[in-house]
Short mmCIF file of C-alpha atoms in Angstrom, two decimals:
data_model
loop_
_atom_site.label_atom_id
_atom_site.label_comp_id
_atom_site.label_asym_id
_atom_site.label_seq_id
_atom_site.Cartn_x
_atom_site.Cartn_y
_atom_site.Cartn_z
CA MET T 182 -57.48 -34.93 42.55
CA PHE T 183 -56.84 -34.43 38.86
CA LEU T 184 -59.36 -35.34 36.19
CA GLU T 185 -58.23 -37.57 33.36
CA ARG T 186 -57.33 -35.82 30.14
CA ILE T 187 -60.42 -35.44 27.95
CA SER T 188 -59.99 -36.09 24.21
CA ARG T 189 -62.81 -35.96 21.69
CA PRO T 190 -63.12 -35.61 17.89
CA ARG T 191 -65.12 -32.33 17.74
CA CYS T 192 -65.90 -29.26 19.83
CA VAL T 193 -69.42 -30.16 20.98
CA GLU T 194 -68.34 -33.63 22.09
CA ALA T 195 -65.37 -32.15 23.96
CA TRP T 196 -67.55 -29.52 25.66
CA LEU T 197 -70.05 -32.16 26.80
CA ALA T 198 -67.46 -34.64 28.08
CA ALA T 199 -65.56 -31.94 29.98
CA SER T 200 -68.74 -30.45 31.42
CA GLN T 201 -69.99 -33.82 32.64
CA ALA T 202 -66.62 -34.66 34.19
CA VAL T 203 -66.35 -31.36 36.07
CA GLU T 204 -70.04 -31.45 37.05
CA ALA T 205 -69.47 -34.81 38.73
CA ASN T 206 -66.49 -33.48 40.66
CA ALA T 207 -66.80 -32.09 44.20
CA GLY T 208 -68.33 -28.62 44.13
CA HIS T 209 -68.87 -28.89 40.36
CA GLU T 210 -65.35 -27.52 39.85
CA ALA T 211 -61.85 -28.77 39.09
CA HIS T 212 -58.32 -27.51 38.56
CA ASN T 213 -56.00 -28.04 35.61
CA VAL T 214 -58.51 -29.69 33.31
CA LEU T 215 -56.98 -30.70 29.96
CA ILE T 216 -59.21 -30.94 26.88
CA ASP T 217 -58.13 -32.03 23.38
CA VAL T 218 -60.19 -31.60 20.22
CA GLU T 219 -58.95 -33.56 17.23
CA ASP T 220 -60.89 -31.57 14.61
CA PRO T 221 -61.96 -28.17 16.02
CA VAL T 222 -63.50 -26.82 12.80
CA THR T 223 -65.95 -29.51 11.69
CA GLU T 224 -69.58 -29.50 12.90
CA SER T 225 -72.10 -32.27 12.32
CA ASP T 226 -75.87 -31.84 12.13
CA ALA T 227 -76.13 -33.20 15.69
CA ASP T 228 -73.50 -30.70 16.82
CA ARG T 229 -75.57 -27.84 15.44
CA GLU T 230 -78.70 -29.14 17.16
CA ALA T 231 -76.80 -29.37 20.45
CA ILE T 232 -75.60 -25.79 20.02
CA GLU T 233 -79.23 -24.72 19.66
CA LEU T 234 -80.04 -26.49 22.93
CA VAL T 235 -77.18 -24.69 24.67
CA ASP T 236 -78.36 -21.37 23.21
CA GLY T 237 -81.84 -22.01 24.60
CA PHE T 238 -80.42 -22.74 28.04
CA LEU T 239 -78.26 -19.60 27.99
CA THR T 240 -81.19 -17.42 26.90
CA GLU T 241 -83.37 -18.65 29.75
CA ASN T 242 -80.85 -19.12 32.53
CA THR T 243 -78.12 -16.47 32.28
CA GLU T 244 -78.16 -12.73 32.91
CA THR T 245 -76.51 -11.91 29.57
CA GLY T 246 -78.29 -14.50 27.45
CA PHE T 247 -75.37 -14.46 25.03
CA PRO T 248 -75.60 -17.36 22.55
CA VAL T 249 -72.67 -19.60 21.67
CA ARG T 250 -71.87 -17.62 18.49
CA THR T 251 -71.48 -14.39 20.48
CA VAL T 252 -68.92 -16.03 22.77
CA ALA T 253 -67.10 -17.46 19.74
CA ASN T 254 -66.98 -13.99 18.15
CA THR T 255 -65.05 -12.58 21.11
CA ILE T 256 -62.17 -14.80 19.95
CA PHE T 257 -62.63 -14.60 16.18
CA PRO T 258 -65.30 -12.53 14.34
CA GLN T 259 -65.94 -15.02 11.56
CA SER T 260 -68.66 -13.11 9.70
CA LEU T 261 -66.63 -9.91 9.67
CA TYR T 262 -63.69 -11.77 8.16
CA GLU T 263 -65.89 -13.45 5.55
CA ASP T 264 -67.43 -10.10 4.57
CA HIS T 265 -64.25 -8.02 4.37
CA GLY T 266 -61.23 -10.33 4.28
CA ALA T 267 -57.76 -9.70 5.68
CA PRO T 268 -56.28 -7.29 6.50
CA ALA T 269 -59.28 -4.97 6.03
CA PHE T 270 -61.37 -6.61 8.77
CA TYR T 271 -58.81 -5.66 11.44
CA ASP T 272 -59.47 -1.93 11.07
CA ILE T 273 -63.21 -2.41 10.67
CA TYR T 274 -63.30 -4.38 13.92
CA LEU T 275 -61.29 -1.78 15.84
CA LYS T 276 -63.01 1.31 14.43
CA LYS T 277 -66.61 0.16 14.01
CA VAL T 278 -67.30 -3.09 15.89
CA PHE T 279 -65.26 -2.87 19.08
CA PRO T 280 -66.44 0.63 20.11
CA ARG T 281 -70.01 -0.73 20.16
CA LEU T 282 -68.96 -3.67 22.34
CA LYS T 283 -66.93 -1.82 24.96
CA ARG T 284 -69.25 -1.09 27.85
CA SER T 285 -67.14 1.43 29.81
CA PRO T 286 -63.62 2.93 30.00
CA GLN T 287 -62.86 0.27 32.63
CA ASP T 288 -63.87 -2.56 30.28
CA TRP T 289 -60.80 -4.79 29.76
CA GLY T 290 -61.62 -5.33 26.06
CA ARG T 291 -62.25 -8.46 23.99
CA TYR T 292 -59.95 -11.33 23.15
CA PHE T 293 -59.73 -10.53 19.45
CA GLU T 294 -59.12 -6.87 20.25
CA ARG T 295 -56.22 -7.90 22.51
CA MET T 296 -54.76 -10.00 19.70
CA ILE T 297 -54.79 -7.21 17.12
CA ALA T 298 -54.36 -4.17 19.39
CA TYR T 299 -52.30 -5.43 22.30
CA PRO T 300 -51.39 -2.48 24.55
CA VAL T 301 -47.70 -1.55 24.48
CA VAL T 302 -45.95 1.64 25.56
CA ASP T 303 -47.91 4.58 24.11
CA ASP T 304 -49.31 2.39 21.30
CA VAL T 305 -50.91 -0.92 20.35
CA ASP T 306 -49.52 -3.83 18.33
CA ASN T 307 -51.21 -6.39 16.06
CA LEU T 308 -49.63 -9.48 17.60
CA LEU T 309 -51.82 -11.86 15.61
CA GLU T 310 -50.69 -10.49 12.25
CA ARG T 311 -47.07 -10.51 13.39
CA LEU T 312 -47.41 -14.18 14.34
CA ILE T 313 -49.02 -15.08 11.01
CA LEU T 314 -46.36 -13.32 8.96
CA LYS T 315 -43.53 -14.89 10.96
CA MET T 316 -45.00 -18.35 10.61
CA LYS T 317 -45.62 -17.89 6.88
CA ARG T 318 -42.04 -16.67 6.28
CA ASN T 319 -40.68 -19.76 7.97
CA VAL T 320 -43.04 -22.17 6.20
CA ASP T 321 -42.44 -20.62 2.79
CA GLY T 322 -38.69 -20.56 3.39
CA GLY T 323 -38.55 -24.22 4.44
CA ARG T 324 -37.27 -23.35 7.91
CA PRO T 325 -38.07 -25.96 10.58
CA PHE T 326 -39.09 -23.45 13.27
CA ARG T 327 -42.18 -25.07 14.75
CA ASN T 328 -42.32 -23.88 18.36
CA ILE T 329 -41.83 -20.10 18.35
CA TYR T 330 -45.36 -18.71 17.89
CA GLU T 331 -46.74 -17.32 21.14
CA LEU T 332 -49.57 -14.86 21.68
CA PRO T 333 -50.28 -13.36 25.13
CA ILE T 334 -53.75 -12.17 26.06
CA TYR T 335 -53.18 -11.30 29.72
CA ASN T 336 -51.37 -7.99 30.16
CA PRO T 337 -49.42 -8.05 33.43
CA VAL T 338 -49.28 -4.25 33.64
CA LYS T 339 -52.86 -3.38 32.74
CA ASP T 340 -54.67 -6.41 34.17
CA ALA T 341 -52.83 -6.67 37.50
CA GLU T 342 -54.66 -3.57 38.73
CA GLY T 343 -57.99 -4.46 37.17
CA ARG T 344 -61.18 -5.56 38.85
CA PRO T 345 -60.97 -8.95 40.61
CA ARG T 346 -64.01 -10.17 38.63
CA GLY T 347 -65.17 -9.64 35.06
CA GLY T 348 -61.74 -9.49 33.42
CA GLN T 349 -60.19 -11.70 30.80
CA CYS T 350 -60.21 -15.46 31.45
CA LEU T 351 -58.19 -16.56 28.41
CA SER T 352 -54.58 -15.79 29.32
CA TYR T 353 -52.32 -17.24 26.64
CA LEU T 354 -52.23 -18.85 23.19
CA SER T 355 -49.39 -21.06 22.01
CA PHE T 356 -49.36 -22.05 18.32
CA LYS T 357 -47.23 -24.91 17.04
CA LEU T 358 -46.50 -26.66 13.73
CA ASP T 359 -46.16 -30.43 13.93
CA GLY T 360 -43.92 -32.60 11.75
CA GLU T 361 -46.58 -32.72 9.02
CA GLN T 362 -47.02 -28.93 9.08
CA ARG T 363 -50.39 -29.00 10.75
CA LEU T 364 -51.27 -26.06 12.96
CA LEU T 365 -51.73 -26.90 16.64
CA LEU T 366 -53.01 -24.56 19.33
CA THR T 367 -52.89 -24.70 23.12
CA ALA T 368 -54.98 -22.16 25.03
CA VAL T 369 -54.55 -21.46 28.74
CA TYR T 370 -57.49 -20.17 30.80
CA ARG T 371 -57.05 -18.82 34.32
CA ASN T 372 -60.75 -19.37 35.06
CA HIS T 373 -63.37 -21.11 32.96
CA PHE T 374 -67.17 -21.25 33.13
CA TYR T 375 -68.10 -24.37 31.21
CA THR T 376 -71.82 -23.78 30.66
CA GLU T 377 -71.77 -20.13 29.64
CA LYS T 378 -68.39 -19.99 27.88
CA LEU T 379 -66.58 -23.25 27.07
CA LEU T 380 -68.48 -24.30 23.93
CA GLY T 381 -68.24 -20.83 22.39
CA ASN T 382 -64.57 -20.68 23.35
CA LEU T 383 -63.83 -24.00 21.63
CA ILE T 384 -65.64 -22.95 18.45
CA GLY T 385 -64.02 -19.51 18.43
CA LEU T 386 -60.54 -20.96 18.90
CA GLY T 387 -61.19 -23.43 16.08
CA ARG T 388 -62.16 -20.56 13.78
CA LEU T 389 -59.05 -18.65 14.81
CA MET T 390 -56.94 -21.70 13.97
CA GLN T 391 -58.61 -22.00 10.57
CA TYR T 392 -57.89 -18.34 9.83
CA VAL T 393 -54.21 -18.62 10.78
CA ALA T 394 -53.82 -21.89 8.85
CA GLU T 395 -55.40 -20.41 5.70
CA ARG T 396 -53.14 -17.36 5.83
CA VAL T 397 -50.01 -19.44 6.40
CA GLY T 398 -50.91 -22.21 3.94
CA VAL T 399 -50.98 -25.18 6.32
CA ALA T 400 -53.63 -27.62 7.56
CA VAL T 401 -55.57 -27.30 10.81
CA GLY T 402 -54.51 -29.76 13.48
CA SER T 403 -55.69 -30.32 17.03
CA LEU T 404 -56.78 -27.84 19.69
CA SER T 405 -55.90 -28.23 23.37
CA ILE T 406 -57.24 -26.23 26.30
CA LEU T 407 -55.89 -26.06 29.83
CA SER T 408 -58.48 -24.74 32.27
CA THR T 409 -56.44 -23.95 35.36
CA HIS T 410 -59.76 -23.58 37.18
CA ALA T 411 -63.00 -24.93 35.71
CA GLN T 412 -66.55 -24.63 36.98
CA VAL T 413 -69.85 -25.89 35.62
CA ASP T 414 -71.94 -22.79 36.19
CA LYS T 415 -75.73 -22.96 36.11
CA GLY T 416 -76.47 -19.35 35.22
CA LYS T 417 -78.87 -17.53 37.51
CA SER T 418 -78.87 -18.39 41.20
CA THR T 419 -82.50 -19.46 40.84
CA THR T 420 -81.72 -22.01 38.12
CA PRO T 421 -81.99 -25.56 39.54
CA ARG T 422 -78.87 -27.69 39.14
CA GLY T 423 -81.12 -30.27 37.53
CA GLU T 424 -81.52 -27.99 34.50
CA VAL T 425 -77.80 -28.34 33.78
CA HIS T 426 -78.10 -32.12 34.03
CA ARG T 427 -81.07 -32.03 31.65
CA LEU T 428 -79.07 -29.97 29.13
CA HIS T 429 -76.20 -32.46 29.27
CA SER T 430 -78.55 -35.43 28.88
CA GLU T 431 -80.36 -33.93 25.89
CA CYS T 432 -77.10 -33.09 24.13
CA ALA T 433 -75.72 -36.57 24.87
CA ALA T 434 -78.86 -38.13 23.35
CA LEU T 435 -78.43 -36.12 20.15
CA LEU T 436 -74.82 -37.22 19.79
CA ALA T 437 -75.70 -40.85 20.56
CA ASP T 438 -78.42 -40.84 17.92
CA GLU T 439 -75.89 -39.54 15.40
CA LEU T 440 -73.53 -42.45 16.16
CA GLU T 441 -76.35 -44.97 15.77
CA ASP T 442 -77.31 -43.50 12.39
CA ALA T 443 -73.74 -43.45 11.11
#
């Protein structure tokens, strides 16, 4: 059975609606879940409060305890970009930040690292910068090429022989320009943990979109995610499933209060 497509205005609302829908499904999992976020870069006060609740849950109930911002940074290191700008932050990330993050020689990497140092024969390639420059050339030149901006994350040579668990979950990014020259993004995940990762993923992808849009000179449009397998994880095996329900209920109450005050 397929879940209905989930469309919400902002990232936190989309995370909550998708999590509740998958949680209610058999086994707390689903396949081919489609999520749309109309405005993936705006956060309300209630959104920020909900993110704090999620951070508290992750700190108490997961082995890593990584907060939402840490997950978002695996896709786009916002603070590094704000501090150093482009293109300088690419080299700083690869030479100073990434070596501290890589846990072992067998570590598959990070999403942003794959974007800017994608492994090719005897070298690496900054696929993200290539995509930005191509898109900007076409926009500046008035060319109507809107559907030619693809960015792979999964490497079929390197990843096919990797460990069956703990590898990359984000597989592919497809950027588009609509008829009003707004940047759209569709992200494909092979496997998706909605409690520990989805909210940070949505925020990180929104920040990536904002970066690309600023460099190209276009507006940010909608974000879509296809989770080919989704699961509402509860963190540690000892965490009661009721704690996930409580998190969802508390976040829903914050968002409802915001609507009533509007």
